[in-house]
Every structure is written in C-alpha cells, then in structure tokens.
mmCIF file of C-alpha atoms in Angstrom:
data_model
loop_
_atom_site.group_PDB
_atom_site.id
_atom_site.type_symbol
_atom_site.label_atom_id
_atom_site.label_comp_id
_atom_site.label_asym_id
_atom_site.label_seq_id
_atom_site.Cartn_x
_atom_site.Cartn_y
_atom_site.Cartn_z
ATOM 1 C CA MET A 1 -70.546 -47.460 5.284
ATOM 2 C CA LEU A 2 -67.018 -48.656 4.555
ATOM 3 C CA TYR A 3 -65.251 -51.847 5.560
ATOM 4 C CA LEU A 4 -61.432 -51.897 5.569
ATOM 5 C CA ASP A 5 -59.378 -55.036 6.098
ATOM 6 C CA ASN A 6 -55.717 -54.992 7.070
ATOM 7 C CA ALA A 7 -54.580 -54.969 3.438
ATOM 8 C CA ASP A 8 -56.660 -51.842 2.777
ATOM 9 C CA VAL A 9 -55.286 -50.125 5.869
ATOM 10 C CA GLN A 10 -51.713 -51.020 4.969
ATOM 11 C CA ARG A 11 -52.165 -49.681 1.446
ATOM 12 C CA VAL A 12 -53.382 -46.226 2.474
ATOM 13 C CA LEU A 13 -51.661 -45.547 5.819
ATOM 14 C CA GLU A 14 -48.715 -43.154 5.533
ATOM 15 C CA PRO A 15 -46.552 -43.146 8.706
ATOM 16 C CA ARG A 16 -45.491 -39.492 8.549
ATOM 17 C CA ARG A 17 -49.087 -38.300 8.065
ATOM 18 C CA MET A 18 -50.202 -40.543 10.917
ATOM 19 C CA THR A 19 -47.559 -39.119 13.255
ATOM 20 C CA ASP A 20 -48.644 -35.597 12.295
ATOM 21 C CA ARG A 21 -52.298 -36.490 12.957
ATOM 22 C CA LEU A 22 -51.527 -37.957 16.365
ATOM 23 C CA GLU A 23 -49.551 -34.908 17.402
ATOM 24 C CA ARG A 24 -52.340 -32.518 16.386
ATOM 25 C CA THR A 25 -54.963 -34.636 18.139
ATOM 26 C CA TYR A 26 -52.950 -35.042 21.337
ATOM 27 C CA ARG A 27 -52.325 -31.303 21.541
ATOM 28 C CA ARG A 28 -56.012 -30.574 20.941
ATOM 29 C CA PHE A 29 -57.011 -33.165 23.544
ATOM 30 C CA ALA A 30 -54.683 -31.525 26.085
ATOM 31 C CA GLN A 31 -56.612 -28.278 25.555
ATOM 32 C CA GLY A 32 -60.011 -29.934 26.083
ATOM 33 C CA GLY A 33 -60.748 -30.828 22.466
ATOM 34 C CA GLY A 34 -61.666 -34.446 23.086
ATOM 35 C CA VAL A 35 -62.565 -37.038 25.687
ATOM 36 C CA THR A 36 -61.407 -40.554 26.546
ATOM 37 C CA PRO A 37 -61.457 -42.883 29.550
ATOM 38 C CA PRO A 38 -58.533 -45.241 30.140
ATOM 39 C CA ARG A 39 -58.593 -48.523 28.239
ATOM 40 C CA LEU A 40 -61.005 -50.947 29.898
ATOM 41 C CA ASP A 41 -59.923 -54.571 30.290
ATOM 42 C CA VAL A 42 -62.600 -57.085 31.252
ATOM 43 C CA GLN A 43 -61.047 -60.324 32.479
ATOM 44 C CA LEU A 44 -62.166 -63.864 33.203
ATOM 45 C CA PRO A 45 -59.614 -66.169 34.841
ATOM 46 C CA GLY A 46 -58.809 -69.791 34.100
ATOM 47 C CA PRO A 47 -58.660 -72.570 33.541
ATOM 48 C CA GLY A 48 -55.000 -72.514 34.637
ATOM 49 C CA PRO A 49 -53.273 -69.935 36.860
ATOM 50 C CA ASP A 50 -51.534 -68.348 33.857
ATOM 51 C CA GLN A 51 -54.500 -68.453 31.485
ATOM 52 C CA GLY A 52 -57.622 -66.411 30.964
ATOM 53 C CA TYR A 53 -59.742 -64.243 28.710
ATOM 54 C CA GLN A 54 -59.608 -60.496 28.177
ATOM 55 C CA LEU A 55 -62.001 -58.181 26.352
ATOM 56 C CA GLY A 56 -60.188 -54.911 25.739
ATOM 57 C CA LEU A 57 -62.149 -51.728 25.029
ATOM 58 C CA ALA A 58 -60.764 -48.348 23.982
ATOM 59 C CA VAL A 59 -63.235 -45.544 23.352
ATOM 60 C CA GLY A 60 -62.737 -41.865 22.643
ATOM 61 C CA ALA A 61 -64.036 -38.847 20.748
ATOM 62 C CA ASP A 62 -62.038 -36.097 19.032
ATOM 63 C CA ALA A 63 -63.908 -32.792 18.758
ATOM 64 C CA GLY A 64 -62.085 -31.832 15.566
ATOM 65 C CA THR A 65 -61.531 -28.292 14.252
ATOM 66 C CA ASN A 66 -62.837 -26.120 11.438
ATOM 67 C CA ASP A 67 -60.306 -27.839 9.183
ATOM 68 C CA GLN A 68 -60.630 -31.382 10.535
ATOM 69 C CA ARG A 69 -63.866 -33.295 11.020
ATOM 70 C CA PRO A 70 -64.659 -34.851 14.399
ATOM 71 C CA TYR A 71 -64.617 -38.596 15.002
ATOM 72 C CA ALA A 72 -65.554 -41.025 17.736
ATOM 73 C CA ALA A 73 -64.100 -44.518 17.863
ATOM 74 C CA LEU A 74 -64.542 -47.797 19.671
ATOM 75 C CA ARG A 75 -61.810 -50.407 19.466
ATOM 76 C CA VAL A 76 -62.776 -53.929 20.601
ATOM 77 C CA LYS A 77 -60.200 -56.680 21.108
ATOM 78 C CA SER A 78 -60.996 -60.249 22.181
ATOM 79 C CA ASP A 79 -58.088 -62.368 23.427
ATOM 80 C CA ARG A 80 -57.335 -65.636 25.049
ATOM 81 C CA VAL A 81 -54.190 -64.764 26.964
ATOM 82 C CA GLU A 82 -51.519 -67.034 28.397
ATOM 83 C CA ARG A 83 -48.293 -66.379 30.221
ATOM 84 C CA GLU A 84 -45.275 -68.499 29.356
ATOM 85 C CA SER A 85 -41.887 -68.863 31.023
ATOM 86 C CA GLY A 86 -38.892 -68.875 28.708
ATOM 87 C CA PRO A 87 -35.121 -68.441 28.802
ATOM 88 C CA ARG A 88 -35.497 -64.646 29.039
ATOM 89 C CA GLY A 89 -38.362 -64.522 31.546
ATOM 90 C CA LEU A 90 -42.130 -64.306 31.256
ATOM 91 C CA ARG A 91 -43.833 -63.716 27.903
ATOM 92 C CA LYS A 92 -47.452 -62.984 27.007
ATOM 93 C CA ARG A 93 -49.139 -65.081 24.326
ATOM 94 C CA LYS A 94 -52.463 -64.023 22.797
ATOM 95 C CA TRP A 95 -54.864 -65.598 20.305
ATOM 96 C CA ALA A 96 -58.522 -65.780 19.257
ATOM 97 C CA GLY A 97 -60.175 -68.818 17.736
ATOM 98 C CA GLN A 98 -56.877 -70.674 17.495
ATOM 99 C CA PRO A 99 -53.200 -69.833 18.101
ATOM 100 C CA GLY A 100 -51.879 -67.530 15.428
ATOM 101 C CA ARG A 101 -55.266 -65.863 14.808
ATOM 102 C CA TYR A 102 -56.497 -62.608 16.360
ATOM 103 C CA LEU A 103 -59.711 -60.594 16.649
ATOM 104 C CA GLY A 104 -59.752 -56.825 16.847
ATOM 105 C CA LEU A 105 -62.040 -54.249 15.225
ATOM 106 C CA VAL A 106 -62.311 -50.455 15.214
ATOM 107 C CA LEU A 107 -65.724 -48.835 14.724
ATOM 108 C CA LEU A 108 -65.540 -45.219 13.558
ATOM 109 C CA PHE A 109 -68.514 -42.894 14.115
ATOM 110 C CA ASP A 110 -69.490 -39.384 13.014
ATOM 111 C CA PRO A 111 -70.380 -37.392 16.186
ATOM 112 C CA ARG A 112 -72.327 -34.868 14.099
ATOM 113 C CA ASP A 113 -75.122 -37.304 13.267
ATOM 114 C CA GLY A 114 -74.213 -40.528 15.075
ATOM 115 C CA ARG A 115 -73.695 -42.611 11.920
ATOM 116 C CA LEU A 116 -71.296 -45.545 11.778
ATOM 117 C CA LEU A 117 -68.829 -44.532 9.063
ATOM 118 C CA CYS A 118 -66.424 -47.440 8.962
ATOM 119 C CA VAL A 119 -65.511 -50.815 10.431
ATOM 120 C CA MET A 120 -61.860 -51.752 10.085
ATOM 121 C CA GLN A 121 -59.614 -54.565 11.188
ATOM 122 C CA ASP A 122 -57.194 -53.275 13.794
ATOM 123 C CA GLY A 123 -54.057 -55.325 13.052
ATOM 124 C CA TRP A 124 -52.020 -52.973 10.864
ATOM 125 C CA LEU A 125 -53.630 -49.897 12.412
ATOM 126 C CA GLN A 126 -52.711 -51.182 15.873
ATOM 127 C CA ARG A 127 -49.083 -51.646 14.934
ATOM 128 C CA MET A 128 -48.672 -48.341 13.172
ATOM 129 C CA ARG A 129 -50.486 -46.184 15.733
ATOM 130 C CA VAL A 130 -47.958 -47.480 18.307
ATOM 131 C CA GLY A 131 -44.975 -47.060 15.986
ATOM 132 C CA CYS A 132 -46.072 -43.521 15.163
ATOM 133 C CA ASP A 133 -46.495 -42.792 18.883
ATOM 134 C CA SER A 134 -42.847 -43.671 19.381
ATOM 135 C CA ALA A 135 -41.934 -41.649 16.291
ATOM 136 C CA LEU A 136 -43.640 -38.623 17.846
ATOM 137 C CA GLY A 137 -41.485 -39.070 20.937
ATOM 138 C CA VAL A 138 -38.414 -39.194 18.698
ATOM 139 C CA ARG A 139 -39.584 -36.034 16.918
ATOM 140 C CA LEU A 140 -39.901 -34.115 20.191
ATOM 141 C CA LEU A 141 -37.060 -35.518 22.279
ATOM 142 C CA ALA A 142 -34.316 -37.268 20.318
ATOM 143 C CA ARG A 143 -31.123 -35.483 19.392
ATOM 144 C CA PRO A 144 -31.323 -33.941 15.890
ATOM 145 C CA ASP A 145 -28.296 -35.993 14.813
ATOM 146 C CA ALA A 146 -29.660 -39.336 16.100
ATOM 147 C CA GLU A 147 -28.836 -41.936 13.440
ATOM 148 C CA ILE A 148 -28.514 -45.357 15.095
ATOM 149 C CA LEU A 149 -31.700 -47.139 16.176
ATOM 150 C CA ALA A 150 -31.603 -50.161 18.510
ATOM 151 C CA ILE A 151 -34.683 -52.362 18.766
ATOM 152 C CA LEU A 152 -35.360 -55.126 21.259
ATOM 153 C CA GLY A 153 -37.772 -57.556 19.616
ATOM 154 C CA SER A 154 -38.287 -58.544 15.992
ATOM 155 C CA GLY A 155 -42.061 -58.836 15.637
ATOM 156 C CA GLY A 156 -44.697 -56.613 14.074
ATOM 157 C CA MET A 157 -44.257 -53.767 16.549
ATOM 158 C CA ALA A 158 -40.534 -53.655 15.814
ATOM 159 C CA GLU A 159 -41.343 -53.312 12.110
ATOM 160 C CA SER A 160 -43.804 -50.466 12.684
ATOM 161 C CA HIS A 161 -41.193 -48.604 14.728
ATOM 162 C CA VAL A 162 -38.683 -48.800 11.889
ATOM 163 C CA LEU A 163 -41.254 -47.661 9.317
ATOM 164 C CA ALA A 164 -42.341 -44.684 11.433
ATOM 165 C CA ILE A 165 -39.093 -43.528 13.056
ATOM 166 C CA ARG A 166 -37.116 -43.448 9.816
ATOM 167 C CA HIS A 167 -39.239 -40.434 8.795
ATOM 168 C CA GLU A 168 -38.209 -38.486 11.921
ATOM 169 C CA ARG A 169 -34.438 -38.890 11.903
ATOM 170 C CA PRO A 170 -31.910 -39.721 9.148
ATOM 171 C CA LEU A 171 -31.180 -43.280 10.276
ATOM 172 C CA ARG A 172 -27.834 -44.662 9.196
ATOM 173 C CA GLN A 173 -28.050 -48.013 10.967
ATOM 174 C CA ILE A 174 -30.621 -50.222 12.690
ATOM 175 C CA ARG A 175 -29.622 -52.864 15.227
ATOM 176 C CA VAL A 176 -32.039 -55.521 16.397
ATOM 177 C CA PHE A 177 -31.919 -58.193 19.071
ATOM 178 C CA SER A 178 -34.376 -61.057 19.494
ATOM 179 C CA PRO A 179 -33.942 -64.209 21.597
ATOM 180 C CA THR A 180 -34.834 -66.232 18.470
ATOM 181 C CA PRO A 181 -31.758 -65.822 16.207
ATOM 182 C CA ALA A 182 -33.440 -67.025 12.995
ATOM 183 C CA HIS A 183 -36.346 -64.612 13.429
ATOM 184 C CA CYS A 184 -33.950 -61.809 14.268
ATOM 185 C CA ALA A 185 -31.892 -62.451 11.118
ATOM 186 C CA ASP A 186 -35.004 -62.594 8.949
ATOM 187 C CA PHE A 187 -36.244 -59.298 10.386
ATOM 188 C CA ALA A 188 -32.898 -57.628 9.729
ATOM 189 C CA THR A 189 -32.949 -58.797 6.105
ATOM 190 C CA ARG A 190 -36.511 -57.615 5.528
ATOM 191 C CA MET A 191 -35.911 -54.178 7.041
ATOM 192 C CA ARG A 192 -32.685 -53.764 5.084
ATOM 193 C CA ASN A 193 -34.467 -54.614 1.847
ATOM 194 C CA GLU A 194 -37.520 -52.477 2.579
ATOM 195 C CA THR A 195 -35.811 -49.338 3.862
ATOM 196 C CA GLY A 196 -32.344 -49.449 2.320
ATOM 197 C CA ILE A 197 -30.898 -48.818 5.794
ATOM 198 C CA GLU A 198 -28.101 -51.055 7.071
ATOM 199 C CA THR A 199 -29.762 -53.412 9.564
ATOM 200 C CA LEU A 200 -27.784 -55.748 11.812
ATOM 201 C CA ALA A 201 -28.960 -58.773 13.775
ATOM 202 C CA CYS A 202 -27.247 -58.675 17.177
ATOM 203 C CA ALA A 203 -26.426 -61.481 19.605
ATOM 204 C CA SER A 204 -27.439 -59.612 22.777
ATOM 205 C CA PRO A 205 -29.362 -56.535 23.933
ATOM 206 C CA GLU A 206 -26.074 -54.977 24.983
ATOM 207 C CA GLU A 207 -24.632 -55.369 21.493
ATOM 208 C CA ALA A 208 -27.718 -53.781 19.954
ATOM 209 C CA ALA A 209 -27.725 -50.822 22.365
ATOM 210 C CA ARG A 210 -24.002 -50.105 22.345
ATOM 211 C CA GLY A 211 -23.506 -46.728 20.650
ATOM 212 C CA ALA A 212 -27.207 -46.357 19.776
ATOM 213 C CA ASP A 213 -28.944 -42.980 19.823
ATOM 214 C CA LEU A 214 -32.475 -44.420 19.993
ATOM 215 C CA LEU A 215 -33.602 -47.487 21.949
ATOM 216 C CA CYS A 216 -37.048 -49.048 21.444
ATOM 217 C CA SER A 217 -38.242 -51.986 23.524
ATOM 218 C CA CYS A 218 -40.804 -53.855 21.388
ATOM 219 C CA THR A 219 -40.867 -57.255 23.088
ATOM 220 C CA ASN A 220 -43.754 -59.333 24.400
ATOM 221 C CA SER A 221 -42.091 -59.557 27.792
ATOM 222 C CA ALA A 222 -44.289 -59.316 30.867
ATOM 223 C CA GLU A 223 -41.269 -58.027 32.806
ATOM 224 C CA PRO A 224 -38.931 -54.996 32.417
ATOM 225 C CA VAL A 225 -36.131 -55.579 29.900
ATOM 226 C CA VAL A 226 -34.458 -52.157 29.696
ATOM 227 C CA ASP A 227 -31.820 -52.001 32.404
ATOM 228 C CA VAL A 228 -28.943 -49.639 33.089
ATOM 229 C CA SER A 229 -26.505 -51.683 31.004
ATOM 230 C CA LEU A 230 -28.382 -50.577 27.861
ATOM 231 C CA LEU A 231 -28.489 -46.832 28.563
ATOM 232 C CA ALA A 232 -26.053 -44.136 27.487
ATOM 233 C CA LYS A 233 -25.956 -40.355 27.662
ATOM 234 C CA GLY A 234 -27.891 -38.655 24.898
ATOM 235 C CA MET A 235 -30.154 -41.663 24.253
ATOM 236 C CA HIS A 236 -33.899 -41.462 23.670
ATOM 237 C CA ILE A 237 -35.960 -44.457 24.850
ATOM 238 C CA THR A 238 -39.422 -45.818 24.137
ATOM 239 C CA ALA A 239 -40.984 -48.989 25.564
ATOM 240 C CA ILE A 240 -44.195 -50.570 24.328
ATOM 241 C CA GLY A 241 -43.447 -54.112 25.503
ATOM 242 C CA GLY A 242 -40.913 -54.816 28.234
ATOM 243 C CA GLY A 243 -40.499 -51.645 30.277
ATOM 244 C CA LEU A 244 -37.701 -50.064 32.274
ATOM 245 C CA THR A 245 -36.251 -51.379 35.508
ATOM 246 C CA ASN A 246 -36.355 -49.025 38.494
ATOM 247 C CA GLU A 247 -32.609 -48.507 38.166
ATOM 248 C CA ALA A 248 -33.005 -47.487 34.518
ATOM 249 C CA VAL A 249 -35.871 -45.120 35.361
ATOM 250 C CA ALA A 250 -33.597 -43.342 37.835
ATOM 251 C CA LEU A 251 -31.206 -42.431 34.992
ATOM 252 C CA VAL A 252 -33.859 -40.748 32.821
ATOM 253 C CA ASP A 253 -33.463 -36.962 32.875
ATOM 254 C CA TYR A 254 -36.608 -35.990 30.992
ATOM 255 C CA ALA A 255 -39.772 -37.964 30.268
ATOM 256 C CA LEU A 256 -42.764 -36.972 28.159
ATOM 257 C CA ARG A 257 -46.308 -38.282 28.609
ATOM 258 C CA PHE A 258 -48.634 -37.410 25.738
ATOM 259 C CA GLY A 259 -51.754 -37.306 27.882
ATOM 260 C CA THR A 260 -53.872 -38.585 30.744
ATOM 261 C CA ALA A 261 -57.419 -39.944 30.494
ATOM 262 C CA THR A 262 -60.388 -37.691 31.180
ATOM 263 C CA ALA A 263 -61.813 -37.689 34.716
ATOM 264 C CA PRO A 264 -65.460 -38.799 35.033
ATOM 265 C CA LEU A 265 -67.937 -35.983 35.559
ATOM 266 C CA GLY A 266 -68.407 -35.298 39.247
ATOM 267 C CA PHE A 267 -65.005 -36.761 40.168
ATOM 268 C CA ASP A 268 -62.782 -33.735 39.643
ATOM 269 C CA ASP A 269 -59.959 -35.101 41.774
ATOM 270 C CA TRP A 270 -60.016 -38.496 40.056
ATOM 271 C CA LYS A 271 -56.677 -39.568 38.655
ATOM 272 C CA HIS A 272 -55.644 -42.846 37.030
ATOM 273 C CA ASP A 273 -52.121 -43.039 35.611
ATOM 274 C CA GLU A 274 -52.004 -46.691 34.568
ATOM 275 C CA GLU A 275 -52.649 -47.771 30.996
ATOM 276 C CA SER A 276 -55.930 -49.509 31.742
ATOM 277 C CA MET A 277 -58.672 -50.039 34.294
ATOM 278 C CA VAL A 278 -59.308 -53.721 34.943
ATOM 279 C CA TYR A 279 -62.602 -55.375 35.826
ATOM 280 C CA SER A 280 -62.433 -59.014 36.821
ATOM 281 C CA ASN A 281 -64.250 -61.664 38.820
ATOM 282 C CA ALA A 282 -60.843 -62.703 40.158
ATOM 283 C CA PRO A 283 -59.779 -61.077 43.449
ATOM 284 C CA THR A 284 -56.926 -59.136 41.791
ATOM 285 C CA ARG A 285 -55.719 -58.043 38.349
ATOM 286 C CA LEU A 286 -54.650 -61.106 36.387
ATOM 287 C CA ALA A 287 -50.917 -60.947 35.760
ATOM 288 C CA PHE A 288 -51.227 -61.690 32.066
ATOM 289 C CA GLY A 289 -53.593 -58.824 31.411
ATOM 290 C CA GLY A 290 -51.185 -56.204 30.087
ATOM 291 C CA THR A 291 -48.750 -53.596 31.252
ATOM 292 C CA ALA A 292 -49.957 -51.255 33.967
ATOM 293 C CA GLN A 293 -47.297 -48.663 33.136
ATOM 294 C CA PHE A 294 -43.946 -48.973 31.375
ATOM 295 C CA ALA A 295 -42.099 -46.615 33.709
ATOM 296 C CA HIS A 296 -42.942 -44.700 36.898
ATOM 297 C CA PHE A 297 -41.183 -41.349 37.220
ATOM 298 C CA THR A 298 -40.789 -39.058 40.187
ATOM 299 C CA GLU A 299 -42.438 -35.650 40.146
ATOM 300 C CA GLY A 300 -40.506 -33.169 38.050
ATOM 301 C CA VAL A 301 -39.016 -35.719 35.660
ATOM 302 C CA GLU A 302 -42.148 -36.477 33.632
ATOM 303 C CA ARG A 303 -43.761 -33.582 31.773
ATOM 304 C CA THR A 304 -46.863 -33.198 29.620
ATOM 305 C CA LEU A 305 -47.268 -32.279 25.985
ATOM 306 C CA VAL A 306 -48.631 -28.880 27.030
ATOM 307 C CA GLU A 307 -45.440 -28.176 28.961
ATOM 308 C CA CYS A 308 -43.415 -29.290 25.968
ATOM 309 C CA GLY A 309 -44.978 -26.637 23.736
ATOM 310 C CA SER A 310 -44.164 -26.674 20.050
ATOM 311 C CA HIS A 311 -40.454 -27.293 20.453
ATOM 312 C CA THR A 312 -38.233 -30.103 21.641
ATOM 313 C CA MET A 313 -38.011 -30.755 25.363
ATOM 314 C CA ARG A 314 -34.383 -31.815 25.136
ATOM 315 C CA ARG A 315 -32.159 -29.311 26.893
ATOM 316 C CA ASP A 316 -28.740 -30.701 26.013
ATOM 317 C CA ALA A 317 -27.098 -33.485 24.013
ATOM 318 C CA GLU A 318 -26.348 -35.639 27.065
ATOM 319 C CA GLN A 319 -29.813 -35.959 28.548
ATOM 320 C CA ILE A 320 -31.431 -39.402 28.584
ATOM 321 C CA THR A 321 -35.054 -38.963 27.515
ATOM 322 C CA PHE A 322 -38.158 -41.167 27.432
ATOM 323 C CA SER A 323 -41.628 -40.857 25.896
ATOM 324 C CA GLN A 324 -44.914 -42.696 26.316
ATOM 325 C CA ARG A 325 -48.537 -42.157 25.286
ATOM 326 C CA GLY A 326 -50.158 -42.504 28.672
ATOM 327 C CA ASN A 327 -53.674 -43.928 28.974
ATOM 328 C CA ILE A 328 -55.359 -42.093 26.090
ATOM 329 C CA HIS A 329 -55.882 -45.083 23.766
ATOM 330 C CA GLY A 330 -59.424 -44.020 22.885
ATOM 331 C CA ILE A 331 -58.544 -40.579 21.537
ATOM 332 C CA GLN A 332 -55.617 -42.173 19.726
ATOM 333 C CA PHE A 333 -57.866 -44.648 17.920
ATOM 334 C CA ALA A 334 -60.268 -41.833 16.973
ATOM 335 C CA ALA A 335 -57.347 -39.983 15.388
ATOM 336 C CA ALA A 336 -55.707 -43.004 13.771
ATOM 337 C CA ALA A 337 -58.923 -44.495 12.381
ATOM 338 C CA GLY A 338 -60.051 -41.073 11.164
ATOM 339 C CA GLU A 339 -56.779 -40.596 9.295
ATOM 340 C CA VAL A 340 -57.058 -44.024 7.654
ATOM 341 C CA TYR A 341 -60.737 -43.536 6.785
ATOM 342 C CA GLU A 342 -60.014 -40.266 5.011
ATOM 343 C CA ALA A 343 -57.073 -41.818 3.159
ATOM 344 C CA ALA A 344 -59.262 -44.734 2.094
ATOM 345 C CA LEU A 345 -61.897 -42.365 0.703
ATOM 346 C CA ARG A 346 -59.235 -40.535 -1.319
ATOM 347 C CA ALA A 347 -57.805 -43.805 -2.658
ATOM 348 C CA GLY A 348 -61.125 -45.535 -3.279
ATOM 349 C CA ALA A 349 -60.026 -48.364 -0.980
ATOM 350 C CA GLY A 350 -62.180 -50.764 0.990
ATOM 351 C CA MET A 351 -65.602 -52.282 0.452
ATOM 352 C CA GLU A 352 -68.850 -50.351 0.693
ATOM 353 C CA TRP A 353 -71.538 -52.216 2.598
ATOM 354 C CA SER A 354 -74.971 -51.996 0.984
ATOM 355 C CA LYS A 355 -76.472 -54.325 3.594
ATOM 356 C CA PRO A 356 -77.305 -53.636 6.312
ATOM 357 C CA ALA A 357 -78.639 -50.438 4.814
ATOM 358 C CA ASP A 358 -77.547 -47.090 6.243
ATOM 359 C CA GLY A 359 -74.782 -48.551 8.375
ATOM 360 C CA PHE A 360 -76.845 -50.540 10.898
ATOM 361 C CA LEU A 361 -79.433 -47.786 11.412
ATOM 362 C CA GLN A 362 -82.768 -49.196 12.650
ATOM 363 C CA ASP A 363 -86.287 -47.963 13.349
ATOM 364 C CA ILE A 364 -86.571 -49.421 16.868
ATOM 365 C CA ARG A 365 -85.444 -46.997 19.545
ATOM 366 C CA ASN A 366 -82.469 -48.311 21.541
#
C-alpha cells in the first residue's frame, strides 16, 4: 500500500493529463460507467452562531474500461468552519487542529479485490482537481482564440486554475484581483515567474474582467461575487467560490453541467441538484457549510456532457458560457486519485507501508 503526501502528489500530477482523465471519466459516468452520491456534509453547530464543525465525505466508484483499471475512492475532510464579515461581505474560514492547518485524506481502493491501494493527502489533489474541472469547461466552451484570463481571488485555487487553464488556451495575459493588495501582487509575481505569462494585479474586479475572455471566481466568499458589471459577450465563466448573482445568471446563453449524482436504488424519480446533502442536529443547514450551487439556470440553458457530445457547445463567438461539475465529487476523486496513483507508481514516488501488513487487511470479519 502506498502513502502520498502533498509533495508527492505535486511532483507527479500533470494538469493536462488530469483534465483528460476527468473528461473520460465524466463521459463514462454519464453512460452508466460509475456511481456516486452527492457529497455528504455532517454538521455540528456552535459554539457561536457563525461557528461549527463539518465532516465532509465524497465517495464514488469508476467502473473503468478494458484500457483503464477501475477505482473506488473515499475523500474525508474534517473542518472547523467559521463565517467572518469583511469589507467585501461574508467569508468562510476553515481549519483543523489550529488555524492555518487542515485535515483531508483520500483513500483509493481496487474494486476488483477490495484492497486499499493508497492513502494520500488531499491538499494539492483538491486544488488541481478543481482547476482541471474549470480547464475542462474552457476546453469545451471557451472561444478558440481566448487569451486573457481574469481571476477573482489569489489563493491556492486561483493558482490551480492558472496551471490547468494555460494548457487549454494560448494565454497572453492573466489579470487577478484580491481584496488584499499585497497578496494579490505576490500572486501575480509568482504566476508570472512560473508560467512566463504576463500577470497583472488589478485594483478592482471590474479592472480584472474588462476585456477578459475567461473569468474564474476563486474566492472564499459565502456570497455571489460575479455580477453583470463583470460580464461581456463571448466570455466563458467558472465559479468555484463566490457564485453568480441572479442578474448575471440571466445573461448566460449556454451552461454545461458535467454530471448529476446517482439516484438511490428504488428511488428512480429522486433528483438532487445541489452540491451536497447536509445532515445536522441544527434545525436547518448551517450557513457556513458550503455552497449549495454556484448558479441556478432555467430549463434549456443548462445542458449535460452527453448533450455536448465530443465537440464544443459554443455556437457563436458572442455567447456567454458557464461550466460547473455538478454534484459528482465522488466519481471525480476516484478519477483524480487514480490518475495520481498511477503516476506515482511510474515515478517511484511515495512511501510504501509495510505495517499494517496487506493494507489494513484483517482476519476478523467486519
């Protein structure tokens, strides 16, 4: 059994290969080649009204093909979560153990014999599976000549978007806005040095979005941040933190959802569009618990990956388009962790666990 820490994952993960893997897995899942429930969030409130605990679970299994082995995955994330008010609205703050530390693990299993193949830290994997999700949306929906990327936010998710999207379009310029100017400037310098692409720190979201072909909202906002002032004809949008206002949603011509979670057996008419299902001993969903959905579209605007086929969904250069994964986190982690595991085996990365022997196998029936 293999153990991979974030440094191992970062060393072997190739964004373009990850985007390819996600696309193949999503298309197979849409044809019945996998199974996943929505993400499950288990919440405990308190002690204050804007504080609490959340155990996040994502589980899924990819059936594989003759050329690609099957995998099942369980991602576990343990967070103390707080909601803070700032100059630009509400923000979510997460930690485990102490502020600035986090706990998340992915367990990868072989469905053919039930063995635990790998345990990996989820930090870098988490960032890149989201960045590559957005890159897949760019691949399928952005204009072929898209060359200016605007990013709202300057944290880890913003970085993963740059690293993934640059492989899908020939970026000439990146523009970033963050409400913390020093952090924004540092991010711009790092991305410029790492990618060789001109990267500008902007003083406002409007400045970042003006003239952009691609707009990615990567903030930790608990409220929508993409409004109509940021949109322009021909733009492609993604949002993984800070969604779209209702007015902005109304301007989207074409939206793509990569998939919808599997219905439980015996509940054929069951449908759950939101990102997660929440279980709590509080009377309602705790407000800090995560985004229910980044944008709600009317029927006919949002299409599925099956409807998209193998070609772009964009019909003309002026359409405003949007893409999002949907609530298929589990199948995504099976694909992403499987890709990293195979890359680690090729590179000889990670640490083999000799104890416990046989990857936690035991002789007492569970």
